[in-house]
Amino acid sequence: MPNIEYLCDTNKTLTGVLNVMSKCEQCIVRQFSSLKALTKEELLNLSDCKTLYTIKKGEPVFNEGEKLQGVFCIKDGVCKMTKLNANGNEQIVKLISKGELLGQRSLISEEPVNLSAVALDDMQVCFIPKAEVMKFFNQNNQFSMNVMRTICGDLKEADDHLVTMAQKSVKQRLAEVLLYLHDTFGINEEDKSLMVKLSREELAGMIGTATESCIRLLSEFNKSGLIALSGKKIIITDSDKLRKI
Amino acid sequence: MPNIEYLCDTNKTLTGVLNVMSKCEQCIVRQFSSLKALTKEELLNLSDCKTLYTIKKGEPVFNEGEKLQGVFCIKDGVCKMTKLNANGNEQIVKLISKGELLGQRSLISEEPVNLSAVALDDMQVCFIPKAEVMKFFNQNNQFSMNVMRTICGDLKEADDHLVTMAQKSVKQRLAEVLLYLHDTFGINEEDKSLMVKLSREELAGMIGTATESCIRLLSEFNKSGLIALSGKKIIITDSDKLRKI
DNA sequence: TGGCATACATGACAAAAGTCATATTTTATT
DNA sequence: AATAAAATATGACTTTTGTCATGTATGCCA
């Protein structure tokens, strides 16, 4: 992972230069996260101590087991939160995108992160040091409540996700994931293909199945006219039928 | 579910009588929950407004979709947190026992509960009204942090659980659940059988499989000498081998 | 104590999903 | 543009898991 501690402690110049271009106060993304509860003054402080980061497609923001020194606010891009199992298979637990905070759970629990975060496309993230976040917890109750509500939402999603994994067939799970990608991240205007591009292997990793099974089912959906495939691109052509699988 | 609002608003006498027998200050169970952060004064208040409840084996504490007017602190007993799927199958998401709070997520998110809670044996729970809990959130930061840490822990567990469900075989999941029941809830002294008694159907519901598959695998484990079965009782005889499945 | 209901158990078969081999296509690189 | 490497696709087969039928044990209650 990028060596955040190093950059944050020593590269004051770089940090400063980057910050000129991105005052937190004007950052629209902030409005969608728990940070929306911060006061003007708190935002000014935040602007000074944050570090803007660019992470290239395929690179990790952090890896399972690392200790974080703060949280990341996603300004742009999408990443996958993953976990390796004993066989070396990668399970994608969820996708996280613009406006969300990464690593809050780890900070609160004072534990290493439980999941890896890997960029699915080029990302821009702001790193906010631990001390700053903890200060907000102490002085801004609304912020605390926002974080708590977010985590409660995550917990509900995780429980629901669990039931899906435990009770539904691979086919149903694939249909569900395709609809989720469609509804959450949208489609390209020109060709109506899903905006988030995952390899077949990654798609299989979201569903918890073998890559071949995933490919086979995509072919089947294609033949049945539920979706259209053109190279890596997936276009949902009959979302109603997909929903009824 | 028991009509909590009714009891709490009107049955002052009953509440009082019960409270004489159970001051929160002396309640050992409290020490294991987020409530341990409360001051003496806060505990005295709590004693006055809580309601002690007895819930019989098989009865619900609350059902999926209900709106709660507070949280439940489990004084004794174990319950299953479940969700019904479209086929009417019951998925057991987790087991909750002595010392834990039920319904916090719902209260924070201001949403109906996402899971049903059903007693696996006779339970004793204290109902704490919403207003009281919210007061603690506002006046006691340590309490807030405790709740937050608990929920973060739940989230981690849920994510891990998800990976297990998605990636492991039914056989592995059964082995894992048996070890979990053993390690978390312990065994009976006399016959070394698992303390928590689940029907085959419930066990299947924890694993996310058909009851017959669950029974078949238990037989197999029995024949291979990993476990011993005597009626409903399950005795783990070779936990090392079970762990290596 | 007998009979009924329920839970547990097992066989036979079907369906779902995984594995391995091997094409074929796409993408990256020189 | 040529080639190599990676990703996608498909067939053949095995293993896992689910379903339905049916039998057996267990507990409960009049």
Coordinates of C-alpha atoms (C1' of nucleotides) in Angstrom, one line a residue:
Chain A
M1 CA 0.0 0.0 0.0
P2 CA 1.1 3.6 -0.4
N3 CA 3.1 4.5 2.6
I4 CA 0.7 7.0 4.2
E5 CA 2.5 7.5 7.5
Y6 CA 5.6 8.5 5.7
L7 CA 4.0 10.9 3.4
C8 CA 1.8 12.4 6.0
D9 CA 4.5 13.0 8.5
T10 CA 7.2 14.4 6.3
N11 CA 6.0 15.5 2.9
K12 CA 4.5 18.8 4.1
T13 CA 5.2 20.5 0.8
L14 CA 3.4 17.9 -1.4
T15 CA 0.5 17.8 1.0
G16 CA 0.2 21.5 1.0
V17 CA 0.3 21.7 -2.8
L18 CA -2.4 19.1 -3.1
N19 CA -4.5 20.8 -0.5
V20 CA -4.6 24.1 -2.3
M21 CA -6.5 22.3 -5.0
S22 CA -9.0 20.6 -2.7
K23 CA -10.5 22.5 0.3
C24 CA -12.7 20.1 2.2
E25 CA -15.3 22.8 2.5
Q26 CA -15.9 22.8 -1.2
C27 CA -15.7 19.1 -1.6
I28 CA -19.2 17.9 -2.7
V29 CA -18.3 14.3 -2.0
R30 CA -18.1 15.1 1.7
Q31 CA -21.9 15.8 1.7
F32 CA -22.6 12.1 1.2
S33 CA -20.5 10.9 4.1
S34 CA -20.6 11.2 7.9
L35 CA -18.3 14.2 7.5
K36 CA -21.4 16.3 6.5
A37 CA -21.9 17.0 10.2
L38 CA -18.6 18.9 10.6
T39 CA -18.6 22.6 11.2
K40 CA -16.8 25.2 9.0
E41 CA -14.0 25.4 11.5
E42 CA -13.6 21.7 11.7
L43 CA -13.5 21.5 7.9
L44 CA -10.8 24.1 7.7
N45 CA -8.7 22.0 10.2
L46 CA -9.4 18.9 8.2
S47 CA -8.3 20.6 4.9
D48 CA -4.9 21.3 6.6
C49 CA -4.2 17.8 7.8
K50 CA -5.6 15.6 5.1
T51 CA -3.6 14.1 2.2
L52 CA -5.0 13.7 -1.3
Y53 CA -4.1 10.5 -2.9
T54 CA -4.3 8.9 -6.4
I55 CA -4.6 5.2 -6.6
K56 CA -4.3 3.4 -9.9
K57 CA -6.7 0.7 -11.0
G58 CA -5.7 -2.6 -9.5
E59 CA -3.6 -1.1 -6.7
P60 CA -4.6 -1.6 -3.0
V61 CA -5.6 1.3 -0.7
F62 CA -4.7 -1.1 2.1
N63 CA -4.4 -4.8 2.7
E64 CA -6.1 -7.2 5.1
G65 CA -4.2 -7.2 8.4
E66 CA -2.6 -3.8 8.1
K67 CA -2.9 -1.3 10.9
L68 CA -4.3 2.0 9.6
Q69 CA -3.3 5.4 10.9
G70 CA -6.5 7.1 9.8
V71 CA -9.4 6.8 7.4
F72 CA -9.8 7.3 3.7
C73 CA -12.6 9.4 2.2
I74 CA -13.3 8.4 -1.4
K75 CA -13.4 11.4 -3.7
D76 CA -13.7 9.4 -6.9
G77 CA -13.6 5.8 -8.1
V78 CA -14.8 2.4 -6.9
C79 CA -13.0 -0.2 -4.9
K80 CA -13.6 -3.8 -4.0
M81 CA -13.4 -5.0 -0.4
T82 CA -12.0 -8.4 -0.4
K83 CA -10.8 -11.3 1.7
L84 CA -8.6 -14.3 0.8
N85 CA -9.7 -17.8 1.8
A86 CA -7.5 -20.7 2.6
N87 CA -7.5 -21.9 -1.1
G88 CA -6.3 -18.5 -2.2
N89 CA -9.7 -17.6 -3.6
E90 CA -10.7 -14.0 -3.4
Q91 CA -14.1 -13.2 -1.9
I92 CA -15.4 -9.8 -2.7
V93 CA -17.4 -8.8 0.4
K94 CA -18.7 -5.4 -1.0
L95 CA -18.0 -2.5 -3.3
I96 CA -17.3 0.9 -2.0
S97 CA -17.5 4.2 -4.0
K98 CA -17.5 7.9 -4.0
G99 CA -18.5 9.7 -0.8
E100 CA -17.9 6.7 1.5
L101 CA -15.3 6.4 4.3
L102 CA -12.9 3.5 4.3
G103 CA -11.3 2.1 7.5
Q104 CA -13.6 3.6 10.1
R105 CA -14.4 0.2 11.6
S106 CA -10.7 -0.6 12.1
L107 CA -10.1 2.8 13.7
I108 CA -13.0 2.4 16.2
S109 CA -12.2 -1.2 17.1
E110 CA -8.4 -0.4 17.3
E111 CA -7.7 -3.5 15.2
P112 CA -6.0 -4.2 11.9
V113 CA -8.3 -4.0 8.9
N114 CA -10.3 -7.1 8.3
L115 CA -10.6 -6.6 4.5
S116 CA -8.4 -5.5 1.7
A117 CA -9.5 -2.5 -0.4
V118 CA -8.4 -2.6 -4.1
A119 CA -9.2 0.0 -6.7
L120 CA -11.4 -1.1 -9.6
D121 CA -10.6 2.0 -11.5
D122 CA -8.4 5.0 -10.8
M123 CA -9.3 6.5 -7.5
Q124 CA -8.9 9.7 -5.6
V125 CA -8.9 9.4 -1.9
C126 CA -8.2 11.8 1.0
F127 CA -6.4 10.3 3.9
I128 CA -7.5 11.7 7.3
P129 CA -5.2 11.0 10.2
K130 CA -6.5 9.1 13.2
A131 CA -6.0 11.9 15.7
E132 CA -8.3 14.2 13.6
V133 CA -11.1 11.6 13.4
M134 CA -10.9 10.9 17.1
K135 CA -11.1 14.6 17.8
F136 CA -14.4 14.7 15.8
F137 CA -15.7 11.8 17.8
N138 CA -15.1 13.7 21.0
Q139 CA -16.3 17.1 20.1
N140 CA -19.1 16.5 17.5
N141 CA -21.8 14.3 18.6
Q142 CA -23.7 14.5 15.3
F143 CA -20.6 13.2 13.6
S144 CA -20.5 10.2 16.0
M145 CA -24.1 9.5 15.4
N146 CA -23.6 9.7 11.6
V147 CA -20.7 7.2 11.8
M148 CA -22.8 5.0 14.0
R149 CA -25.7 5.0 11.6
T150 CA -23.5 4.2 8.7
I151 CA -22.0 1.3 10.4
C152 CA -25.5 0.1 11.5
G153 CA -26.5 0.3 7.9
D154 CA -23.5 -1.7 6.9
L155 CA -24.4 -4.3 9.5
K156 CA -27.9 -4.7 8.2
E157 CA -26.6 -5.0 4.6
A158 CA -24.1 -7.6 5.8
D159 CA -26.8 -9.7 7.5
D160 CA -29.0 -9.5 4.5
H161 CA -26.1 -10.4 2.2
L162 CA -25.4 -13.4 4.4
V163 CA -28.9 -14.7 4.0
T164 CA -28.6 -14.4 0.3
M165 CA -25.4 -16.3 0.2
A166 CA -26.6 -19.0 2.5
Q167 CA -30.0 -19.6 0.9
K168 CA -29.9 -18.7 -2.8
S169 CA -28.5 -20.6 -5.8
V170 CA -25.5 -19.4 -7.7
K171 CA -27.8 -18.5 -10.5
Q172 CA -30.0 -16.3 -8.3
R173 CA -26.9 -14.7 -6.8
L174 CA -25.5 -13.8 -10.2
A175 CA -28.8 -12.3 -11.2
E176 CA -28.9 -10.3 -8.0
V177 CA -25.4 -9.0 -8.4
L178 CA -26.0 -7.9 -11.9
L179 CA -29.0 -6.0 -10.8
Y180 CA -27.1 -4.5 -7.9
L181 CA -24.3 -3.3 -10.2
H182 CA -26.9 -1.8 -12.5
D183 CA -28.9 0.0 -9.8
T184 CA -26.0 1.1 -7.7
F185 CA -23.4 2.2 -10.2
G186 CA -25.5 2.7 -13.3
I187 CA -24.8 2.2 -17.0
N188 CA -22.8 3.8 -19.8
E189 CA -25.0 6.2 -21.8
E190 CA -23.8 5.0 -25.3
D191 CA -24.1 1.3 -25.1
K192 CA -26.1 0.8 -21.8
S193 CA -23.4 -1.5 -20.5
L194 CA -22.7 -1.7 -16.7
M195 CA -20.5 1.1 -15.5
V196 CA -18.5 -1.0 -13.1
K197 CA -16.3 -3.4 -15.0
L198 CA -15.5 -6.6 -13.3
S199 CA -13.6 -9.5 -14.7
R200 CA -15.4 -12.9 -14.8
E201 CA -13.2 -13.9 -12.0
E202 CA -14.1 -10.9 -9.9
L203 CA -17.8 -11.5 -10.6
A204 CA -17.4 -15.1 -9.5
G205 CA -15.7 -13.7 -6.4
M206 CA -18.7 -11.6 -5.5
I207 CA -21.1 -14.5 -5.9
G208 CA -18.8 -17.1 -4.2
T209 CA -18.6 -19.5 -7.0
A210 CA -16.0 -20.9 -9.5
T211 CA -15.1 -18.6 -12.4
E212 CA -16.3 -21.3 -14.9
S213 CA -19.7 -21.5 -13.3
C214 CA -20.0 -17.8 -13.5
I215 CA -19.1 -17.7 -17.2
R216 CA -21.4 -20.6 -18.0
L217 CA -24.3 -18.8 -16.3
L218 CA -23.6 -15.6 -18.1
S219 CA -23.7 -17.5 -21.4
E220 CA -27.0 -19.0 -20.3
F221 CA -28.4 -15.6 -19.4
N222 CA -27.2 -14.3 -22.7
K223 CA -28.8 -17.1 -24.7
S224 CA -32.1 -16.6 -22.8
G225 CA -32.1 -12.9 -23.7
L226 CA -31.7 -11.6 -20.1
I227 CA -28.4 -9.9 -20.8
A228 CA -26.2 -9.2 -23.8
L229 CA -22.4 -9.7 -23.8
S230 CA -20.0 -7.9 -26.0
G231 CA -16.4 -8.6 -24.9
K232 CA -16.1 -7.7 -21.2
K233 CA -19.2 -5.5 -21.4
I234 CA -22.4 -6.7 -19.9
I235 CA -25.8 -5.2 -20.9
I236 CA -28.9 -6.0 -19.0
T237 CA -31.7 -6.4 -21.5
D238 CA -34.5 -7.8 -19.4
S239 CA -34.2 -6.7 -15.8
D240 CA -37.7 -8.0 -14.9
K241 CA -37.0 -11.5 -15.9
L242 CA -33.6 -11.3 -14.2
R243 CA -35.4 -10.2 -11.0
K244 CA -37.7 -13.3 -11.1
I245 CA -35.0 -15.9 -11.4
Chain B
M1 CA -44.2 -10.5 20.8
P2 CA -44.9 -9.4 24.4
N3 CA -46.6 -6.0 24.3
I4 CA -43.7 -4.0 25.8
E5 CA -45.1 -0.6 25.3
Y6 CA -48.3 -1.5 27.2
L7 CA -46.4 -3.0 30.1
C8 CA -43.9 -0.3 30.3
D9 CA -46.4 2.6 30.2
T10 CA -49.0 1.3 32.6
N11 CA -47.9 -1.5 34.8
K12 CA -45.9 0.6 37.2
T13 CA -46.7 -1.7 40.1
L14 CA -45.5 -4.8 38.4
T15 CA -42.4 -3.0 37.1
G16 CA -41.7 -1.7 40.6
V17 CA -42.0 -5.1 42.2
L18 CA -39.8 -6.7 39.7
N19 CA -37.2 -4.0 40.1
V20 CA -36.9 -4.6 43.8
M21 CA -35.5 -7.9 42.9
S22 CA -33.1 -6.6 40.3
K23 CA -31.2 -3.4 40.7
C24 CA -29.1 -2.7 37.6
E25 CA -26.2 -1.7 39.8
Q26 CA -25.9 -5.2 41.2
C27 CA -26.5 -6.9 37.9
I28 CA -23.4 -8.8 36.9
V29 CA -24.6 -9.3 33.4
R30 CA -24.4 -5.5 32.8
Q31 CA -20.6 -5.7 33.1
F32 CA -20.3 -7.6 29.8
S33 CA -22.3 -5.1 27.8
S34 CA -21.9 -1.5 26.7
L35 CA -23.8 -0.6 29.8
K36 CA -20.6 -1.0 31.9
A37 CA -19.8 2.6 31.1
L38 CA -22.7 3.9 33.0
T39 CA -22.3 5.9 36.2
K40 CA -23.9 4.9 39.5
E41 CA -26.5 7.7 39.0
E42 CA -27.3 6.6 35.5
L43 CA -27.7 3.0 36.8
L44 CA -30.1 4.1 39.4
N45 CA -32.2 5.8 36.8
L46 CA -32.0 2.8 34.6
S47 CA -33.2 0.5 37.4
D48 CA -36.4 2.6 37.7
C49 CA -37.4 2.6 34.1
K50 CA -36.5 -0.9 33.0
T51 CA -38.8 -3.8 32.9
L52 CA -37.7 -7.3 33.6
Y53 CA -39.2 -10.0 31.3
T54 CA -39.4 -13.7 31.1
I55 CA -39.6 -15.3 27.7
K56 CA -40.3 -18.9 27.3
K57 CA -38.4 -21.3 25.1
G58 CA -39.6 -20.9 21.5
E59 CA -41.3 -17.5 22.0
P60 CA -40.1 -14.4 20.2
V61 CA -38.6 -11.4 21.8
F62 CA -39.5 -9.5 18.7
N63 CA -40.2 -10.3 15.0
E64 CA -38.5 -9.1 11.8
G65 CA -40.2 -5.8 10.7
E66 CA -41.4 -4.7 14.1
K67 CA -40.6 -1.2 15.5
L68 CA -38.9 -1.4 18.8
Q69 CA -39.4 1.2 21.6
G70 CA -36.2 0.3 23.3
V71 CA -33.5 -2.3 23.6
F72 CA -33.4 -5.6 25.5
C73 CA -30.5 -6.5 27.8
I74 CA -30.2 -10.3 28.1
K75 CA -29.9 -11.4 31.7
D76 CA -30.1 -15.1 31.0
G77 CA -30.7 -17.5 28.2
V78 CA -29.8 -17.7 24.5
C79 CA -31.8 -16.6 21.4
K80 CA -31.5 -17.1 17.7
M81 CA -31.6 -14.2 15.3
T82 CA -33.4 -15.3 12.2
K83 CA -34.7 -14.2 8.9
L84 CA -37.2 -15.9 6.7
N85 CA -36.5 -16.3 3.0
A86 CA -39.0 -16.4 0.1
N87 CA -39.4 -20.3 0.4
G88 CA -40.3 -20.0 4.0
N89 CA -36.9 -21.3 5.1
E90 CA -35.5 -19.9 8.3
Q91 CA -31.9 -18.7 8.2
I92 CA -30.2 -18.3 11.6
V93 CA -27.9 -15.3 11.3
K94 CA -26.4 -15.6 14.7
L95 CA -27.0 -16.6 18.3
I96 CA -27.1 -14.0 21.1
S97 CA -26.7 -14.7 24.8
K98 CA -26.3 -13.4 28.3
G99 CA -24.9 -9.9 28.6
E100 CA -25.6 -8.7 25.1
L101 CA -28.0 -6.0 24.0
L102 CA -30.7 -6.7 21.5
G103 CA -32.2 -4.1 19.1
Q104 CA -29.5 -1.4 19.3
R105 CA -29.0 -1.3 15.6
S106 CA -32.7 -0.8 15.0
L107 CA -32.8 2.0 17.6
I108 CA -29.8 3.9 16.1
S109 CA -31.0 3.5 12.5
E110 CA -34.5 4.4 13.5
E111 CA -35.8 1.5 11.4
P112 CA -37.8 -1.7 12.1
V113 CA -35.7 -4.6 13.2
N114 CA -34.1 -6.6 10.5
L115 CA -34.1 -9.9 12.2
S116 CA -36.4 -11.9 14.5
A117 CA -35.2 -12.9 18.0
V118 CA -36.5 -16.2 19.3
A119 CA -35.7 -17.8 22.6
L120 CA -33.8 -21.1 22.5
D121 CA -34.4 -21.7 26.2
D122 CA -36.2 -19.7 28.8
M123 CA -34.8 -16.2 28.9
Q124 CA -34.7 -13.3 31.2
V125 CA -34.4 -9.9 29.5
C126 CA -34.6 -6.3 30.7
F127 CA -36.4 -3.9 28.5
I128 CA -34.8 -0.4 28.5
P129 CA -37.0 2.3 26.9
K130 CA -35.6 4.2 23.9
A131 CA -35.6 7.6 25.6
E132 CA -33.3 6.3 28.3
V133 CA -30.8 4.8 25.8
M134 CA -30.8 8.0 23.7
K135 CA -30.1 10.0 26.9
F136 CA -27.0 7.8 27.5
F137 CA -25.8 8.4 24.0
N138 CA -26.0 12.2 24.6
Q139 CA -24.5 12.4 28.0
N140 CA -22.0 9.5 28.2
N141 CA -19.5 9.4 25.5
Q142 CA -17.9 6.2 26.8
F143 CA -21.2 4.4 26.4
S144 CA -21.5 5.6 22.8
M145 CA -18.0 4.4 22.1
N146 CA -18.8 1.0 23.7
V147 CA -21.9 0.6 21.5
M148 CA -20.0 1.7 18.5
R149 CA -17.2 -0.8 19.2
T150 CA -19.8 -3.6 19.7
I151 CA -21.4 -2.9 16.4
C152 CA -18.1 -2.7 14.7
G153 CA -17.3 -6.1 16.2
D154 CA -20.6 -7.4 14.9
L155 CA -19.8 -6.0 11.5
K156 CA -16.5 -7.8 11.4
E157 CA -18.1 -11.1 12.4
A158 CA -20.8 -10.6 9.8
D159 CA -18.2 -10.1 7.0
D160 CA -16.2 -13.1 8.1
H161 CA -19.4 -15.2 8.4
L162 CA -20.3 -14.1 4.8
V163 CA -16.9 -15.4 3.5
T164 CA -17.5 -18.7 5.2
M165 CA -20.9 -19.0 3.7
A166 CA -19.8 -18.1 0.2
Q167 CA -16.6 -20.1 0.0
K168 CA -16.9 -23.2 2.2
S169 CA -18.7 -26.5 1.6
V170 CA -21.8 -27.5 3.7
K171 CA -19.6 -30.1 5.4
Q172 CA -17.0 -27.5 6.4
R173 CA -19.7 -25.1 7.6
L174 CA -21.3 -27.8 9.8
A175 CA -17.9 -28.6 11.3
E176 CA -17.4 -24.9 12.0
V177 CA -20.8 -24.4 13.6
L178 CA -20.3 -27.4 15.9
L179 CA -17.0 -26.0 17.0
Y180 CA -18.5 -22.6 17.4
L181 CA -21.3 -23.9 19.6
H182 CA -18.8 -25.8 21.7
D183 CA -16.4 -22.9 22.1
T184 CA -19.0 -20.2 22.7
F185 CA -21.6 -21.9 24.8
G186 CA -19.7 -24.8 26.2
I187 CA -20.8 -28.3 27.2
N188 CA -22.7 -30.1 29.9
E189 CA -20.5 -31.4 32.7
E190 CA -22.1 -34.8 32.9
D191 CA -22.2 -36.1 29.4
K192 CA -20.0 -33.5 27.5
S193 CA -22.8 -32.7 25.1
L194 CA -23.2 -29.3 23.6
M195 CA -25.0 -26.9 26.0
V196 CA -27.1 -25.1 23.3
K197 CA -29.7 -27.5 22.0
L198 CA -30.7 -27.0 18.4
S199 CA -33.0 -29.2 16.3
R200 CA -31.6 -30.6 13.1
E201 CA -33.7 -28.1 11.3
E202 CA -32.2 -25.2 13.2
L203 CA -28.7 -26.5 12.7
A204 CA -29.4 -26.7 9.0
G205 CA -30.8 -23.1 9.2
M206 CA -27.5 -21.9 10.7
I207 CA -25.5 -23.6 7.9
G208 CA -27.8 -22.7 5.1
T209 CA -28.6 -26.2 3.9
A210 CA -31.5 -28.7 3.7
T211 CA -32.4 -30.5 6.9
E212 CA -31.7 -33.9 5.3
S213 CA -28.2 -32.8 4.2
C214 CA -27.5 -31.7 7.8
I215 CA -28.7 -35.0 9.2
R216 CA -26.7 -37.0 6.7
L217 CA -23.5 -35.1 7.5
L218 CA -24.1 -35.6 11.2
S219 CA -24.4 -39.3 10.6
E220 CA -21.2 -39.3 8.6
F221 CA -19.3 -37.4 11.3
N222 CA -20.7 -39.8 13.8
K223 CA -19.5 -42.9 11.8
S224 CA -16.1 -41.3 11.3
G225 CA -15.8 -40.8 15.1
L226 CA -15.7 -37.0 15.0
I227 CA -18.8 -36.6 17.1
A228 CA -21.2 -38.9 19.0
L229 CA -25.0 -38.7 18.8
S230 CA -27.4 -39.7 21.6
G231 CA -30.8 -38.6 20.8
K232 CA -30.8 -34.8 20.3
K233 CA -27.5 -34.6 22.1
I234 CA -24.3 -33.9 20.2
I235 CA -20.9 -34.7 21.7
I236 CA -17.8 -33.5 20.0
T237 CA -15.3 -36.4 20.4
D238 CA -12.5 -35.3 18.0
S239 CA -12.3 -31.5 17.7
D240 CA -8.9 -31.5 16.0
K241 CA -10.1 -33.6 13.1
L242 CA -13.3 -31.6 13.0
R243 CA -11.2 -28.4 12.7
K244 CA -9.3 -29.9 9.7
I245 CA -12.3 -30.7 7.6
Chain C
dT1 C1' -50.2 -47.1 28.4
dG2 C1' -51.5 -46.5 23.7
dG3 C1' -51.8 -43.7 20.0
dC4 C1' -50.5 -39.5 17.7
dA5 C1' -47.5 -36.0 16.3
dT6 C1' -43.1 -34.6 15.6
dA7 C1' -38.4 -35.0 14.9
dC8 C1' -34.8 -37.9 13.1
dA9 C1' -32.9 -41.0 9.7
dT10 C1' -31.9 -43.1 5.3
dG11 C1' -32.4 -44.6 0.3
dA12 C1' -32.9 -43.3 -4.5
dC13 C1' -32.7 -40.2 -7.6
dA14 C1' -32.2 -35.4 -9.8
dA15 C1' -30.2 -31.1 -10.1
dA16 C1' -26.6 -27.8 -9.1
dA17 C1' -22.0 -26.7 -9.0
dG18 C1' -17.1 -27.7 -9.2
dT19 C1' -12.9 -29.5 -11.7
dC20 C1' -9.9 -30.3 -15.3
dA21 C1' -8.8 -30.1 -20.1
dT22 C1' -8.7 -27.5 -24.0
dA23 C1' -10.3 -24.0 -27.4
dT24 C1' -11.0 -19.3 -28.6
dT25 C1' -10.9 -14.5 -28.1
dT26 C1' -9.1 -10.3 -26.3
dT27 C1' -5.4 -7.5 -24.6
dA28 C1' -0.9 -6.0 -23.9
dT29 C1' 3.8 -5.6 -25.5
dT30 C1' 7.5 -5.3 -28.4
Chain D
dA1 C1' 1.5 -6.1 -37.1
dA2 C1' 3.3 -10.2 -34.8
dT3 C1' 3.5 -12.6 -30.8
dA4 C1' 2.8 -13.7 -26.1
dA5 C1' 0.0 -13.6 -22.2
dA6 C1' -4.2 -13.3 -20.1
dA7 C1' -9.1 -13.6 -20.1
dT8 C1' -13.1 -15.8 -21.7
dA9 C1' -15.6 -19.8 -23.3
dT10 C1' -17.1 -24.6 -23.6
dG11 C1' -17.1 -29.8 -23.2
dA12 C1' -16.8 -33.9 -20.3
dC13 C1' -16.9 -35.6 -16.2
dT14 C1' -17.2 -35.8 -10.9
dT15 C1' -18.7 -34.4 -6.6
dT16 C1' -21.8 -32.0 -3.8
dT17 C1' -26.2 -30.9 -2.5
dG18 C1' -31.2 -30.9 -2.8
dT19 C1' -35.7 -33.3 -3.2
dC20 C1' -39.1 -36.7 -2.4
dA21 C1' -40.5 -40.9 -0.4
dT22 C1' -40.6 -43.6 3.3
dG23 C1' -39.2 -45.7 7.6
dT24 C1' -38.0 -45.4 12.6
dA25 C1' -37.5 -43.4 17.0
dT26 C1' -39.0 -40.1 20.5
dG27 C1' -41.8 -37.5 23.2
dC28 C1' -46.3 -35.9 24.6
dC29 C1' -50.8 -36.1 26.2
dA30 C1' -55.4 -37.9 27.0

